[in-house]
Short mmCIF file of C-alpha atoms and ligand atoms in Angstrom, two decimals:
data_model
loop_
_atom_site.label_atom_id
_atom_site.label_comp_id
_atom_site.label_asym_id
_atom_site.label_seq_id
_atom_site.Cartn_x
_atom_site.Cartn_y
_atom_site.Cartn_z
CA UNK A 1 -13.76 -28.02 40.20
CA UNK A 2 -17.23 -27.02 40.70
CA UNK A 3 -19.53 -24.44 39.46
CA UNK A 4 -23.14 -23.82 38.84
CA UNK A 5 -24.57 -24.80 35.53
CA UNK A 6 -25.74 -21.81 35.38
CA UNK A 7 -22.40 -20.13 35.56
CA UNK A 8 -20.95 -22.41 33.35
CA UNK A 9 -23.43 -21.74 30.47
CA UNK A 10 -22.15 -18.06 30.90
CA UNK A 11 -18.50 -19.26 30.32
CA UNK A 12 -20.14 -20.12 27.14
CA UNK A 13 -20.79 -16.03 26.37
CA UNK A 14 -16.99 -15.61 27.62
CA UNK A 15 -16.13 -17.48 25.34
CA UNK A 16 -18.23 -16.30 22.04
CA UNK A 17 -16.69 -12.83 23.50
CA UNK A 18 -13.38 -13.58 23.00
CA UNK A 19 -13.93 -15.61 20.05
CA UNK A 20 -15.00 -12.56 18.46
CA UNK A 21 -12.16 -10.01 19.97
CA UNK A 22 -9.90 -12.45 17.99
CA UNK A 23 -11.84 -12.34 14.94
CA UNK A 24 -11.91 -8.39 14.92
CA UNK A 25 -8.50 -8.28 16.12
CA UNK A 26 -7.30 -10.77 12.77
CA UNK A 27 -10.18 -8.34 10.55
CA UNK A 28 -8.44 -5.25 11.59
CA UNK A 29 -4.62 -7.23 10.81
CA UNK A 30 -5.47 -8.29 7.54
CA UNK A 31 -7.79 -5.71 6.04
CA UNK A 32 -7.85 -5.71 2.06
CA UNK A 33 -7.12 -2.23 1.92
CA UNK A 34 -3.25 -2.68 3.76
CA UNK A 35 -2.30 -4.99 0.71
CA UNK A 36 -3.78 -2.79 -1.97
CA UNK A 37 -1.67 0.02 -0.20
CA UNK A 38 1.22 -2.13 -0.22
CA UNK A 39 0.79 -3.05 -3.91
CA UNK A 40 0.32 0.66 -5.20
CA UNK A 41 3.66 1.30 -3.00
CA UNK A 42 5.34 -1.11 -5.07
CA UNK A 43 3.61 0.44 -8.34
CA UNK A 44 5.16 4.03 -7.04
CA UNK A 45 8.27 2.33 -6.37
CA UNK A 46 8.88 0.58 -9.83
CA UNK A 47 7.94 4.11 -11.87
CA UNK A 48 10.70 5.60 -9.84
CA UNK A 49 13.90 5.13 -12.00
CA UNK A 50 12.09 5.69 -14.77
CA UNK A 51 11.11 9.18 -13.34
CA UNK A 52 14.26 10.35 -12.43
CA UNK A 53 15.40 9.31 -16.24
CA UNK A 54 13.17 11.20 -17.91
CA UNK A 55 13.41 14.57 -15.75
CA UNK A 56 17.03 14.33 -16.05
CA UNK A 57 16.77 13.71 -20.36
CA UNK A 58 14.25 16.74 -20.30
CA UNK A 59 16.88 19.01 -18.46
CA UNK A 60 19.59 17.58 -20.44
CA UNK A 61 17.85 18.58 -23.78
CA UNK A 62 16.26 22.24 -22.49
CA UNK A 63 20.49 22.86 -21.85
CA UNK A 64 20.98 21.27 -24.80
CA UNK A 65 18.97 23.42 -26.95
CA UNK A 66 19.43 26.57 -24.97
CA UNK A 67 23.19 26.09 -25.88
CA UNK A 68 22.05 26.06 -29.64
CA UNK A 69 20.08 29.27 -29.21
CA UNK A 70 23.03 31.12 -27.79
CA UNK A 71 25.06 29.89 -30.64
CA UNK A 72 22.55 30.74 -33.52
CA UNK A 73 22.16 34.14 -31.80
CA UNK A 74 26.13 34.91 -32.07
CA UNK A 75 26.08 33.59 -35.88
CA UNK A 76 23.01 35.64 -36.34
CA UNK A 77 24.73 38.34 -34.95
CA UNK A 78 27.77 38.08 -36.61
CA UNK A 79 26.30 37.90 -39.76
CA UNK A 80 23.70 41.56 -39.65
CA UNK A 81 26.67 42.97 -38.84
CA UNK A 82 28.57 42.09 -41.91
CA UNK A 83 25.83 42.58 -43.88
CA UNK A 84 25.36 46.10 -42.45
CA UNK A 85 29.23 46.62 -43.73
CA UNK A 86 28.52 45.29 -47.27
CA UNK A 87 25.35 47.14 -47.71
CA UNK A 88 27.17 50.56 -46.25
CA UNK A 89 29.19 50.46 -49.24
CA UNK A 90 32.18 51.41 -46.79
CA UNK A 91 34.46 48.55 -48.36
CA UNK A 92 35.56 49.21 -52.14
CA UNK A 93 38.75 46.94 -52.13
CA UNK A 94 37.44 43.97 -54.10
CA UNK A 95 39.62 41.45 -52.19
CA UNK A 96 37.83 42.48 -48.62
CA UNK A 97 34.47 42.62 -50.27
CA UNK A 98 35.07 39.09 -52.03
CA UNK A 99 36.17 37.58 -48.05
CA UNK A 100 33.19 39.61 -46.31
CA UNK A 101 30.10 37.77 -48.86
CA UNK A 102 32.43 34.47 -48.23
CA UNK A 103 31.91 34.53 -44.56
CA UNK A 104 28.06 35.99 -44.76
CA UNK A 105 27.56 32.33 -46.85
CA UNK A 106 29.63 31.00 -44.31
CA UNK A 107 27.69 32.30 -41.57
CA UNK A 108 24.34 31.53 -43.46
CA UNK A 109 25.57 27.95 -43.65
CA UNK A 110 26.47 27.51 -40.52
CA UNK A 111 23.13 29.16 -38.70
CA UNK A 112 21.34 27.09 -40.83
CA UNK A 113 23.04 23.88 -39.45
CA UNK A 114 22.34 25.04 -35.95
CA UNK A 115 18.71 25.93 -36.76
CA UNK A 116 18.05 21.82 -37.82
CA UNK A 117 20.60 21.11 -34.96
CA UNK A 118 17.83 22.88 -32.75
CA UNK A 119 14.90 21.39 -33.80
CA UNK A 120 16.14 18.13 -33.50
CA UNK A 121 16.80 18.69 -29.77
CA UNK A 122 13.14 20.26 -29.80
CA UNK A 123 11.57 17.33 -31.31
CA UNK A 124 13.80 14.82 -28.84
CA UNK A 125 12.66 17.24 -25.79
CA UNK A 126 8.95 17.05 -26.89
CA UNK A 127 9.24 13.39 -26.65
CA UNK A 128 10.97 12.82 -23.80
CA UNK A 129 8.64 15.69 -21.61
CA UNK A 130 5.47 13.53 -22.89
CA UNK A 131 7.06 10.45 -21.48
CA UNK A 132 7.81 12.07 -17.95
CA UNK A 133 4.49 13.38 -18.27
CA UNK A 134 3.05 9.87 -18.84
CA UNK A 135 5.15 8.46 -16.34
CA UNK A 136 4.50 11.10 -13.69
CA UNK A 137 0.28 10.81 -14.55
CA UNK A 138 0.53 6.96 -13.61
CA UNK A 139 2.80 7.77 -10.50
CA UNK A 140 -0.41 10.60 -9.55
CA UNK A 141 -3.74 7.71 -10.45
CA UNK A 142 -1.47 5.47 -7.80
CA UNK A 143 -0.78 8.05 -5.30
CA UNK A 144 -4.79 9.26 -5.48
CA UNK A 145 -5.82 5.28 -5.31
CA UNK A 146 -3.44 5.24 -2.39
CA UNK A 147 -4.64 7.77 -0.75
CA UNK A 148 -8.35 6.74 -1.25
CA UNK A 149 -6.91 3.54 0.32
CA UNK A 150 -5.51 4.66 3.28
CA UNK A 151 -8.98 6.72 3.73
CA UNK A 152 -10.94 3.31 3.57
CA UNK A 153 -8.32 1.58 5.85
CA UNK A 154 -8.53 4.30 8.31
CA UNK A 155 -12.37 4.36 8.67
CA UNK A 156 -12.75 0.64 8.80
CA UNK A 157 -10.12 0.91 11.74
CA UNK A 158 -12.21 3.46 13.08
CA UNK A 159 -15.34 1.43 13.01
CA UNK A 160 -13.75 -1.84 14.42
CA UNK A 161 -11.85 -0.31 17.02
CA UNK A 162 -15.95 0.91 17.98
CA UNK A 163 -17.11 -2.99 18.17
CA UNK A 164 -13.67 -4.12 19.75
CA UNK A 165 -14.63 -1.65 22.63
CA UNK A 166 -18.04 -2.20 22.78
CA UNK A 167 -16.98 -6.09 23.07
CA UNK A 168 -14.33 -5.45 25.52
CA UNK A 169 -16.89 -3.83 27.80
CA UNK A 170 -19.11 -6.48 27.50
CA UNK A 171 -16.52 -9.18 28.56
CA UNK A 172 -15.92 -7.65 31.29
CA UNK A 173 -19.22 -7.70 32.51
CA UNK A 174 -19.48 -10.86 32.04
CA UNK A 175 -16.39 -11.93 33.79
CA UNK A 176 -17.26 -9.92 36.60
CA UNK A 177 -19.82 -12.48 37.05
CA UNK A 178 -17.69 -15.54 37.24
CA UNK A 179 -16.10 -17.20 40.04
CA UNK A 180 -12.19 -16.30 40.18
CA UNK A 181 -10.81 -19.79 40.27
CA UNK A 182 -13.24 -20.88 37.05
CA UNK A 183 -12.09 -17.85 35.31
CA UNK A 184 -8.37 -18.32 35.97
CA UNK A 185 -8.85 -22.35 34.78
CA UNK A 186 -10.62 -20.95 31.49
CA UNK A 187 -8.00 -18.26 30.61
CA UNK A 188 -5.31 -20.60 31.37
CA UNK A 189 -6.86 -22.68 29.08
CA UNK A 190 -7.45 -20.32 25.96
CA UNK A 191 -4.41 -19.14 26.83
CA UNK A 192 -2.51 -22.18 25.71
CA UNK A 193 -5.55 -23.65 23.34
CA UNK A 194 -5.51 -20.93 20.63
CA UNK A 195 -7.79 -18.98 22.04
CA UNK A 196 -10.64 -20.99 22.79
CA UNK A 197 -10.96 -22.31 26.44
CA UNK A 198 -14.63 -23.85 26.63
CA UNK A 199 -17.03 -25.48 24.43
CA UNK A 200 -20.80 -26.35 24.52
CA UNK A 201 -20.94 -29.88 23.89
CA UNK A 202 -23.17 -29.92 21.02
CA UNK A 203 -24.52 -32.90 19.12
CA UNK A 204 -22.66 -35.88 20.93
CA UNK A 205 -19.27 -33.00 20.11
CA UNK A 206 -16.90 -30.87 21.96
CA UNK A 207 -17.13 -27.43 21.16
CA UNK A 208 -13.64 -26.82 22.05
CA UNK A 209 -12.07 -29.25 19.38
CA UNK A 210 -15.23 -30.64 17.33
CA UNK A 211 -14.26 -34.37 17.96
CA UNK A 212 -16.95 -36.55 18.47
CA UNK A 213 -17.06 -38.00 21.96
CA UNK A 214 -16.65 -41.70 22.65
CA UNK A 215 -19.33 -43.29 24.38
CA UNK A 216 -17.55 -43.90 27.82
CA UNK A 217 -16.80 -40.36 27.58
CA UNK A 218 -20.25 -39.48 27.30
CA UNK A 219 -21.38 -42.04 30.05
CA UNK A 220 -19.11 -40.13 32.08
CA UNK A 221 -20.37 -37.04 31.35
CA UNK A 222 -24.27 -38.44 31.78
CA UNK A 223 -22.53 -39.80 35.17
CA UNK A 224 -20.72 -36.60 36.26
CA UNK A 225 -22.89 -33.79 38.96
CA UNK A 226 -24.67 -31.09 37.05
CA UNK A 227 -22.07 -28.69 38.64
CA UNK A 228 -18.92 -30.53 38.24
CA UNK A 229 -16.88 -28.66 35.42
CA UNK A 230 -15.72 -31.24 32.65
CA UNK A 231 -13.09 -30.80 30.94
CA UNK A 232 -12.25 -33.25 27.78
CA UNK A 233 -9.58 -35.35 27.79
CA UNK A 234 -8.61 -35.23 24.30
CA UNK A 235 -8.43 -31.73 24.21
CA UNK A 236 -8.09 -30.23 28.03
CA UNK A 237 -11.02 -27.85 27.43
CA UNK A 238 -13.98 -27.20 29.69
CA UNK A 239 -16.99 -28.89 28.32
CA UNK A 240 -20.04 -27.15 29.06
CA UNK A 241 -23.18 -28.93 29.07
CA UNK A 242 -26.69 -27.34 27.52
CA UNK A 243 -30.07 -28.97 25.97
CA UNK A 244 -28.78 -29.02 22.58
CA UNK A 245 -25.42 -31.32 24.31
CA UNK A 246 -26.98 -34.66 22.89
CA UNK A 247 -26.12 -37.04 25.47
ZN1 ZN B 1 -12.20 -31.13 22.84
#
């Protein structure tokens, strides 16, 4: 194939192009901000269980204790209104008065045992609220960094999606400019090459691959029309000749 050196050196620019759509294209993939989202998903994740634990053990205990209350309000109950009898002096049988100040210390007792009965629920309530509250305040810092994430991740998109335009336009003036048959050689090339379809040979080196050519090779090339379009052997890319090419 033939082409003007001058052409070819823009194959050159066609290729720095693309060489950078790729590298934006990998920036935008594997931008630090997806795996600290990821991570703080798995934070979220792991406090879970431990949520759902505690906000059942603090509804557990606020039944719990509201059960006591309604008890120690019947006993209370219960008890003002035998006091009210003994204190109306409405009962003179000594038997009946004996029973009724047995069950007021009865009563006493017993509203006594629910009061401590209470407060222990309290106290186990108070402790297991600060833990959900604990575990629920570490759940919102990784939401919020999450968020503040997602924020970053989203602008940086933003901004390369800008340059991965701006790049795309320029390509394509620049292909514009190429002959169709060198163009379809070169993107059949990057195509199958990892991306990379020419090379300047630079410093005795392909550009393509980086191997240092042999010296046939580079009699060859020396040898070979300005406009014929090399192409290494080693590698199958198209070597493009320039000043700095060292041959
Ligand atoms: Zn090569």
């Amino acid at each position: 194939m033939k082409a003007d050196p001058f052409v070819q050196l823009r194959l050159l620019d066609l290729q720095a192009l693309d060489s950078s759509l790729a590298r934006l294209e990998h920036k935008r993939r594997t931008l630090p901000e997806i795996a600290e989202m990821s991570r703080l998903d798995d934070l979220v994740d792991a406090l879970r269980d431990g949520v759902v634990r505690a906000e059942t053990e603090v509804s557990d205990l606020a039944r719990e204790q509201a059960k006591f209350e309604r008890e120690i309000e019947q006993v209370r109950a219960r008890r003002e209104r035998d006091e009210g009898r003994l204190g109306s002096g409405a009962i003179t049988v000594a038997k009946q008065l004996q029973d009724l100040e047995h069950e007021v210390a009865t009563l006493k007792r017993r509203q006594s045992d629910l009061e401590d009965g209470e407060l222990e629920v309290m106290e186990r309530a108070e402790a297991a609220q600060a833990e959900l509250d604990q575990l629920t305040g570490r759940r919102e810092e990784h939401l919020t960094a999450r968020a503040e994430a997602e924020a970053r991740r989203d602008a940086a998109v933003v901004e390369i999606g800008a340059e991965l335009a701006r790049t795309t336009t320029e390509r394509a003036e620049v292909s514009a400019t190429l002959p169709a048959d060198l163009l379809a050689l070169y993107e059949r090339i990057r195509a199958a090459e990892g991306g990379v379809g020419a090379g300047e040979i630079s410093r005795g080196r392909c550009g393509g691959c980086r191997l240092d050519l042999m010296n046939n090779e580079k009699s060859e090339i020396r040898a070979a029309a300005p406009d014929e379009v090399l192409r290494h052997e080693e590698c199958g890319r198209i070597m493009v000749r320039t000043a700095e090419s060292g041959l």
